[in-house]
GROMACS .gro file of N, CA and C in nm:
model
  357
    1MET      N    1   0.084  -0.122   0.003
    1MET     CA    2   0.000   0.001  -0.002
    1MET      C    3   0.088   0.125   0.001
    2VAL      N    4   0.050   0.225  -0.074
    2VAL     CA    5   0.126   0.349  -0.084
    2VAL      C    6   0.100   0.437   0.036
    3ASP      N    7   0.202   0.483   0.103
    3ASP     CA    8   0.190   0.569   0.217
    3ASP      C    9   0.196   0.715   0.168
    4THR      N   10   0.079   0.770   0.137
    4THR     CA   11   0.072   0.905   0.081
    4THR      C   12   0.121   1.013   0.179
    5ARG      N   13   0.103   0.987   0.311
    5ARG     CA   14   0.153   1.086   0.408
    5ARG      C   15   0.307   1.093   0.403
    6LYS      N   16   0.372   0.981   0.395
    6LYS     CA   17   0.515   0.978   0.388
    6LYS      C   18   0.566   1.043   0.260
    7ILE      N   19   0.498   1.010   0.151
    7ILE     CA   20   0.532   1.074   0.021
    7ILE      C   21   0.520   1.227   0.034
    8GLY      N   22   0.408   1.272   0.087
    8GLY     CA   23   0.386   1.412   0.106
    8GLY      C   24   0.494   1.480   0.189
    9PHE      N   25   0.528   1.416   0.303
    9PHE     CA   26   0.632   1.467   0.390
    9PHE      C   27   0.763   1.474   0.318
   10ASP      N   28   0.801   1.369   0.244
   10ASP     CA   29   0.927   1.368   0.168
   10ASP      C   30   0.930   1.476   0.062
   11LYS      N   31   0.819   1.498  -0.005
   11LYS     CA   32   0.810   1.604  -0.109
   11LYS      C   33   0.823   1.743  -0.046
   12GLU      N   34   0.769   1.759   0.072
   12GLU     CA   35   0.782   1.892   0.140
   12GLU      C   36   0.929   1.918   0.174
   13LYS      N   37   1.001   1.812   0.217
   13LYS     CA   38   1.145   1.826   0.247
   13LYS      C   39   1.222   1.862   0.117
   14GLU      N   40   1.182   1.801   0.004
   14GLU     CA   41   1.248   1.833  -0.120
   14GLU      C   42   1.215   1.977  -0.166
   15ALA      N   43   1.092   2.018  -0.138
   15ALA     CA   44   1.048   2.156  -0.175
   15ALA      C   45   1.127   2.257  -0.091
   16VAL      N   46   1.160   2.227   0.032
   16VAL     CA   47   1.246   2.318   0.116
   16VAL      C   48   1.378   2.337   0.048
   17LYS      N   49   1.437   2.227   0.007
   17LYS     CA   50   1.571   2.240  -0.060
   17LYS      C   51   1.557   2.315  -0.189
   18PHE      N   52   1.452   2.293  -0.268
   18PHE     CA   53   1.432   2.363  -0.394
   18PHE      C   54   1.411   2.512  -0.370
   19LEU      N   55   1.335   2.549  -0.266
   19LEU     CA   56   1.315   2.690  -0.235
   19LEU      C   57   1.444   2.758  -0.193
   20LYS      N   58   1.524   2.687  -0.112
   20LYS     CA   59   1.648   2.747  -0.069
   20LYS      C   60   1.741   2.772  -0.186
   21ARG      N   61   1.748   2.679  -0.280
   21ARG     CA   62   1.825   2.699  -0.405
   21ARG      C   63   1.770   2.816  -0.486
   22SER      N   64   1.643   2.843  -0.469
   22SER     CA   65   1.577   2.953  -0.551
   22SER      C   66   1.583   3.082  -0.475
   23GLY      N   67   1.655   3.095  -0.362
   23GLY     CA   68   1.670   3.221  -0.298
   23GLY      C   69   1.576   3.247  -0.176
   24TYR      N   70   1.498   3.149  -0.136
   24TYR     CA   71   1.406   3.162  -0.025
   24TYR      C   72   1.484   3.130   0.103
   25LYS      N   73   1.452   3.207   0.212
   25LYS     CA   74   1.510   3.173   0.343
   25LYS      C   75   1.400   3.111   0.429
   26ILE      N   76   1.412   2.984   0.460
   26ILE     CA   77   1.307   2.915   0.530
   26ILE      C   78   1.303   2.957   0.675
   27ILE      N   79   1.182   2.996   0.722
   27ILE     CA   80   1.163   3.038   0.863
   27ILE      C   81   1.107   2.927   0.945
   28GLU      N   82   1.005   2.854   0.885
   28GLU     CA   83   0.935   2.751   0.963
   28GLU      C   84   0.867   2.658   0.866
   29THR      N   85   0.848   2.535   0.911
   29THR     CA   86   0.771   2.439   0.833
   29THR      C   87   0.663   2.375   0.919
   30ASN      N   88   0.558   2.337   0.851
   30ASN     CA   89   0.447   2.267   0.921
   30ASN      C   90   0.391   2.343   1.032
   31PHE      N   91   0.359   2.470   1.006
   31PHE     CA   92   0.292   2.556   1.110
   31PHE      C   93   0.145   2.516   1.110
   32THR      N   94   0.103   2.468   1.227
   32THR     CA   95  -0.033   2.414   1.240
   32THR      C   96  -0.121   2.505   1.328
   33THR      N   97  -0.241   2.526   1.283
   33THR     CA   98  -0.341   2.606   1.357
   33THR      C   99  -0.476   2.528   1.359
   34VAL      N  100  -0.576   2.584   1.422
   34VAL     CA  101  -0.709   2.525   1.424
   34VAL      C  102  -0.765   2.526   1.280
   35PHE      N  103  -0.717   2.614   1.199
   35PHE     CA  104  -0.771   2.624   1.056
   35PHE      C  105  -0.709   2.525   0.965
   36GLY      N  106  -0.581   2.487   0.995
   36GLY     CA  107  -0.512   2.397   0.905
   36GLY      C  108  -0.360   2.415   0.916
   37GLU      N  109  -0.290   2.372   0.818
   37GLU     CA  110  -0.142   2.376   0.825
   37GLU      C  111  -0.086   2.458   0.710
   38ILE      N  112   0.021   2.532   0.737
   38ILE     CA  113   0.098   2.594   0.634
   38ILE      C  114   0.224   2.513   0.616
   39ASP      N  115   0.248   2.463   0.498
   39ASP     CA  116   0.361   2.377   0.476
   39ASP      C  117   0.496   2.446   0.505
   40ILE      N  118   0.517   2.565   0.447
   40ILE     CA  119   0.642   2.631   0.459
   40ILE      C  120   0.619   2.783   0.472
   41ILE      N  121   0.692   2.841   0.564
   41ILE     CA  122   0.692   2.986   0.577
   41ILE      C  123   0.834   3.029   0.549
   42ALA      N  124   0.849   3.131   0.462
   42ALA     CA  125   0.982   3.171   0.418
   42ALA      C  126   0.985   3.322   0.393
   43LYS      N  127   1.108   3.373   0.381
   43LYS     CA  128   1.130   3.512   0.333
   43LYS      C  129   1.187   3.498   0.194
   44HIS      N  130   1.133   3.583   0.102
   44HIS     CA  131   1.186   3.591  -0.031
   44HIS      C  132   1.178   3.736  -0.076
   45LYS      N  133   1.294   3.790  -0.107
   45LYS     CA  134   1.306   3.931  -0.137
   45LYS      C  135   1.249   4.008  -0.021
   46ASP      N  136   1.153   4.095  -0.035
   46ASP     CA  137   1.095   4.172   0.077
   46ASP      C  138   0.968   4.113   0.129
   47ASP      N  139   0.932   3.992   0.091
   47ASP     CA  140   0.802   3.933   0.123
   47ASP      C  141   0.816   3.820   0.225
   48LEU      N  142   0.715   3.810   0.312
   48LEU     CA  143   0.693   3.692   0.394
   48LEU      C  144   0.605   3.602   0.312
   49VAL      N  145   0.652   3.480   0.286
   49VAL     CA  146   0.582   3.394   0.191
   49VAL      C  147   0.529   3.265   0.261
   50PHE      N  148   0.402   3.243   0.235
   50PHE     CA  149   0.337   3.118   0.288
   50PHE      C  150   0.323   3.026   0.169
   51VAL      N  151   0.387   2.908   0.183
   51VAL     CA  152   0.398   2.822   0.066
   51VAL      C  153   0.318   2.691   0.087
   52GLU      N  154   0.237   2.659  -0.006
   52GLU     CA  155   0.165   2.532  -0.009
   52GLU      C  156   0.237   2.441  -0.107
   53VAL      N  157   0.270   2.317  -0.063
   53VAL     CA  158   0.335   2.223  -0.150
   53VAL      C  159   0.233   2.121  -0.198
   54LYS      N  160   0.225   2.102  -0.327
   54LYS     CA  161   0.133   1.998  -0.384
   54LYS      C  162   0.210   1.910  -0.477
   55TYR      N  163   0.188   1.780  -0.465
   55TYR     CA  164   0.255   1.682  -0.547
   55TYR      C  165   0.151   1.594  -0.624
   56ARG      N  166   0.183   1.567  -0.743
   56ARG     CA  167   0.109   1.470  -0.826
   56ARG      C  168   0.210   1.387  -0.900
   57ASN      N  169   0.191   1.260  -0.901
   57ASN     CA  170   0.283   1.168  -0.976
   57ASN      C  171   0.266   1.192  -1.123
   58THR      N  172   0.140   1.209  -1.168
   58THR     CA  173   0.108   1.233  -1.308
   58THR      C  174   0.003   1.345  -1.313
   59LEU      N  175  -0.021   1.392  -1.434
   59LEU     CA  176  -0.125   1.496  -1.451
   59LEU      C  177  -0.262   1.439  -1.487
   60SER      N  178  -0.277   1.308  -1.475
   60SER     CA  179  -0.405   1.248  -1.510
   60SER      C  180  -0.521   1.295  -1.422
   61GLY      N  181  -0.497   1.337  -1.301
   61GLY     CA  182  -0.598   1.388  -1.209
   61GLY      C  183  -0.599   1.540  -1.200
   62GLY      N  184  -0.524   1.606  -1.286
   62GLY     CA  185  -0.511   1.753  -1.285
   62GLY      C  186  -0.375   1.795  -1.234
   63THR      N  187  -0.347   1.921  -1.245
   63THR     CA  188  -0.221   1.975  -1.199
   63THR      C  189  -0.216   1.984  -1.047
   64PRO      N  190  -0.098   1.990  -0.987
   64PRO     CA  191  -0.090   2.000  -0.847
   64PRO      C  192  -0.158   2.133  -0.794
   65GLN      N  193  -0.136   2.244  -0.866
   65GLN     CA  194  -0.192   2.368  -0.820
   65GLN      C  195  -0.346   2.372  -0.826
   66GLU      N  196  -0.404   2.288  -0.910
   66GLU     CA  197  -0.550   2.282  -0.916
   66GLU      C  198  -0.606   2.223  -0.786
   67ALA      N  199  -0.523   2.153  -0.714
   67ALA     CA  200  -0.566   2.092  -0.583
   67ALA      C  201  -0.569   2.190  -0.471
   68VAL      N  202  -0.519   2.311  -0.496
   68VAL     CA  203  -0.526   2.417  -0.391
   68VAL      C  204  -0.657   2.497  -0.418
   69THR      N  205  -0.765   2.441  -0.369
   69THR     CA  206  -0.896   2.494  -0.391
   69THR      C  207  -0.918   2.622  -0.316
   70LYS      N  208  -1.029   2.695  -0.344
   70LYS     CA  209  -1.063   2.811  -0.268
   70LYS      C  210  -1.075   2.784  -0.122
   71THR      N  211  -1.129   2.670  -0.083
   71THR     CA  212  -1.145   2.633   0.058
   71THR      C  213  -1.008   2.617   0.120
   72LYS      N  214  -0.915   2.550   0.054
   72LYS     CA  215  -0.778   2.535   0.101
   72LYS      C  216  -0.710   2.670   0.110
   73GLN      N  217  -0.729   2.756   0.014
   73GLN     CA  218  -0.672   2.889   0.016
   73GLN      C  219  -0.719   2.967   0.142
   74GLN      N  220  -0.850   2.958   0.167
   74GLN     CA  221  -0.904   3.030   0.285
   74GLN      C  222  -0.838   2.976   0.412
   75LYS      N  223  -0.819   2.849   0.424
   75LYS     CA  224  -0.755   2.788   0.546
   75LYS      C  225  -0.612   2.840   0.560
   76ILE      N  226  -0.543   2.846   0.449
   76ILE     CA  227  -0.403   2.895   0.452
   76ILE      C  228  -0.399   3.042   0.492
   77ILE      N  229  -0.486   3.121   0.431
   77ILE     CA  230  -0.494   3.266   0.467
   77ILE      C  231  -0.526   3.286   0.613
   78LYS      N  232  -0.623   3.214   0.667
   78LYS     CA  233  -0.660   3.227   0.810
   78LYS      C  234  -0.542   3.188   0.896
   79SER      N  235  -0.473   3.078   0.860
   79SER     CA  236  -0.357   3.033   0.937
   79SER      C  237  -0.242   3.136   0.924
   80ALA      N  238  -0.227   3.202   0.813
   80ALA     CA  239  -0.125   3.308   0.795
   80ALA      C  240  -0.156   3.427   0.886
   81ILE      N  241  -0.286   3.464   0.889
   81ILE     CA  242  -0.322   3.578   0.978
   81ILE      C  243  -0.295   3.540   1.124
   82LEU      N  244  -0.325   3.422   1.159
   82LEU     CA  245  -0.296   3.377   1.299
   82LEU      C  246  -0.144   3.378   1.324
   83TYR      N  247  -0.060   3.334   1.228
   83TYR     CA  248   0.080   3.337   1.237
   83TYR      C  249   0.131   3.478   1.264
   84LEU      N  250   0.080   3.575   1.186
   84LEU     CA  251   0.122   3.713   1.202
   84LEU      C  252   0.084   3.770   1.335
   85LYS      N  253  -0.036   3.737   1.381
   85LYS     CA  254  -0.078   3.781   1.515
   85LYS      C  255   0.008   3.721   1.626
   86GLN      N  256   0.033   3.592   1.618
   86GLN     CA  257   0.116   3.528   1.719
   86GLN      C  258   0.258   3.580   1.725
   87LYS      N  259   0.313   3.613   1.610
   87LYS     CA  260   0.452   3.660   1.601
   87LYS      C  261   0.462   3.811   1.610
   88ASN      N  262   0.342   3.880   1.615
   88ASN     CA  263   0.336   4.026   1.616
   88ASN      C  264   0.410   4.083   1.498
   89LEU      N  265   0.383   4.034   1.378
   89LEU     CA  266   0.452   4.080   1.259
   89LEU      C  267   0.362   4.160   1.169
   90LYS      N  268   0.425   4.252   1.096
   90LYS     CA  269   0.360   4.320   0.987
   90LYS      C  270   0.459   4.311   0.870
   91SER      N  271   0.415   4.259   0.761
   91SER     CA  272   0.505   4.235   0.648
   91SER      C  273   0.424   4.230   0.517
   92ASN      N  274   0.498   4.248   0.408
   92ASN     CA  275   0.435   4.221   0.275
   92ASN      C  276   0.417   4.067   0.270
   93LEU      N  277   0.299   4.027   0.236
   93LEU     CA  278   0.266   3.883   0.229
   93LEU      C  279   0.256   3.836   0.081
   94ARG      N  280   0.285   3.704   0.072
   94ARG     CA  281   0.269   3.643  -0.058
   94ARG      C  282   0.229   3.494  -0.035
   95PHE      N  283   0.144   3.442  -0.119
   95PHE     CA  284   0.108   3.305  -0.108
   95PHE      C  285   0.150   3.231  -0.235
   96ASP      N  286   0.252   3.147  -0.217
   96ASP     CA  287   0.308   3.074  -0.335
   96ASP      C  288   0.268   2.926  -0.325
   97ILE      N  289   0.281   2.861  -0.436
   97ILE     CA  290   0.260   2.717  -0.446
   97ILE      C  291   0.385   2.656  -0.507
   98VAL      N  292   0.433   2.547  -0.445
   98VAL     CA  293   0.535   2.470  -0.510
   98VAL      C  294   0.461   2.348  -0.567
   99ALA      N  295   0.449   2.345  -0.700
   99ALA     CA  296   0.381   2.238  -0.769
   99ALA      C  297   0.486   2.136  -0.813
  100ILE      N  298   0.466   2.012  -0.770
  100ILE     CA  299   0.559   1.904  -0.805
  100ILE      C  300   0.486   1.799  -0.889
  101THR      N  301   0.537   1.778  -1.006
  101THR     CA  302   0.480   1.675  -1.091
  101THR      C  303   0.590   1.573  -1.123
  102GLY      N  304   0.578   1.454  -1.075
  102GLY     CA  305   0.688   1.357  -1.091
  102GLY      C  306   0.806   1.414  -1.020
  103ASP      N  307   0.918   1.442  -1.100
  103ASP     CA  308   1.039   1.501  -1.041
  103ASP      C  309   1.052   1.648  -1.081
  104ARG      N  310   0.949   1.708  -1.142
  104ARG     CA  311   0.959   1.847  -1.187
  104ARG      C  312   0.899   1.935  -1.079
  105PHE      N  313   0.979   2.042  -1.042
  105PHE     CA  314   0.935   2.140  -0.941
  105PHE      C  315   0.911   2.273  -1.007
  106GLU      N  316   0.804   2.341  -0.967
  106GLU     CA  317   0.772   2.476  -1.019
  106GLU      C  318   0.722   2.559  -0.906
  107ILE      N  319   0.776   2.684  -0.897
  107ILE     CA  320   0.725   2.780  -0.796
  107ILE      C  321   0.622   2.867  -0.867
  108ILE      N  322   0.506   2.875  -0.814
  108ILE     CA  323   0.402   2.964  -0.868
  108ILE      C  324   0.390   3.078  -0.761
  109GLU      N  325   0.456   3.189  -0.796
  109GLU     CA  326   0.452   3.304  -0.702
  109GLU      C  327   0.317   3.373  -0.706
  110SER      N  328   0.274   3.426  -0.593
  110SER     CA  329   0.146   3.495  -0.582
  110SER      C  330   0.036   3.412  -0.646
  111ALA      N  331   0.030   3.287  -0.607
  111ALA     CA  332  -0.070   3.194  -0.666
  111ALA      C  333  -0.211   3.234  -0.631
  112PHE      N  334  -0.228   3.295  -0.515
  112PHE     CA  335  -0.357   3.350  -0.472
  112PHE      C  336  -0.329   3.462  -0.375
  113SER      N  337  -0.434   3.544  -0.344
  113SER     CA  338  -0.414   3.658  -0.258
  113SER      C  339  -0.510   3.660  -0.144
  114SER      N  340  -0.479   3.747  -0.046
  114SER     CA  341  -0.560   3.766   0.072
  114SER      C  342  -0.629   3.898   0.069
  115ASN      N  343  -0.651   3.956  -0.049
  115ASN     CA  344  -0.705   4.091  -0.061
  115ASN      C  345  -0.838   4.114   0.020
  116LYS      N  346  -0.920   4.014   0.024
  116LYS     CA  347  -1.049   4.038   0.093
  116LYS      C  348  -1.042   4.018   0.245
  117TYR      N  349  -0.918   3.986   0.293
  117TYR     CA  350  -0.903   3.968   0.438
  117TYR      C  351  -0.824   4.080   0.495
  118TYR      N  352  -0.857   4.118   0.614
  118TYR     CA  353  -0.775   4.220   0.680
  118TYR      C  354  -0.656   4.158   0.745
  119ILE      N  355  -0.540   4.209   0.712
  119ILE     CA  356  -0.416   4.156   0.772
  119ILE      C  357  -0.341   4.271   0.840
   0.00000   0.00000   0.00000
């Protein structure tokens, strides 16, 4: 039986390495709140970036980024707001996706926004 949790955890670790090579400074991983989890929190340029990692072995079920639904985005945004409040931070925010298909990694910067939320 395929252990999808282990695969997901392994892909998140690979995504951290990929982001570091791409100039991101990793601050925290697997930040968990009552709303959900943020896979990776990083600094990139002048932005505080909340990163969702999505993996698909093939594209037969759609792209990885298509799996980041509006509902998932709302959970990430709420968790990010909570993170900012807990850390007493004010920063430029960005929500990126690391889309992994097979062995191919892609960063989708500003994949969605928190415009309708007060931060």
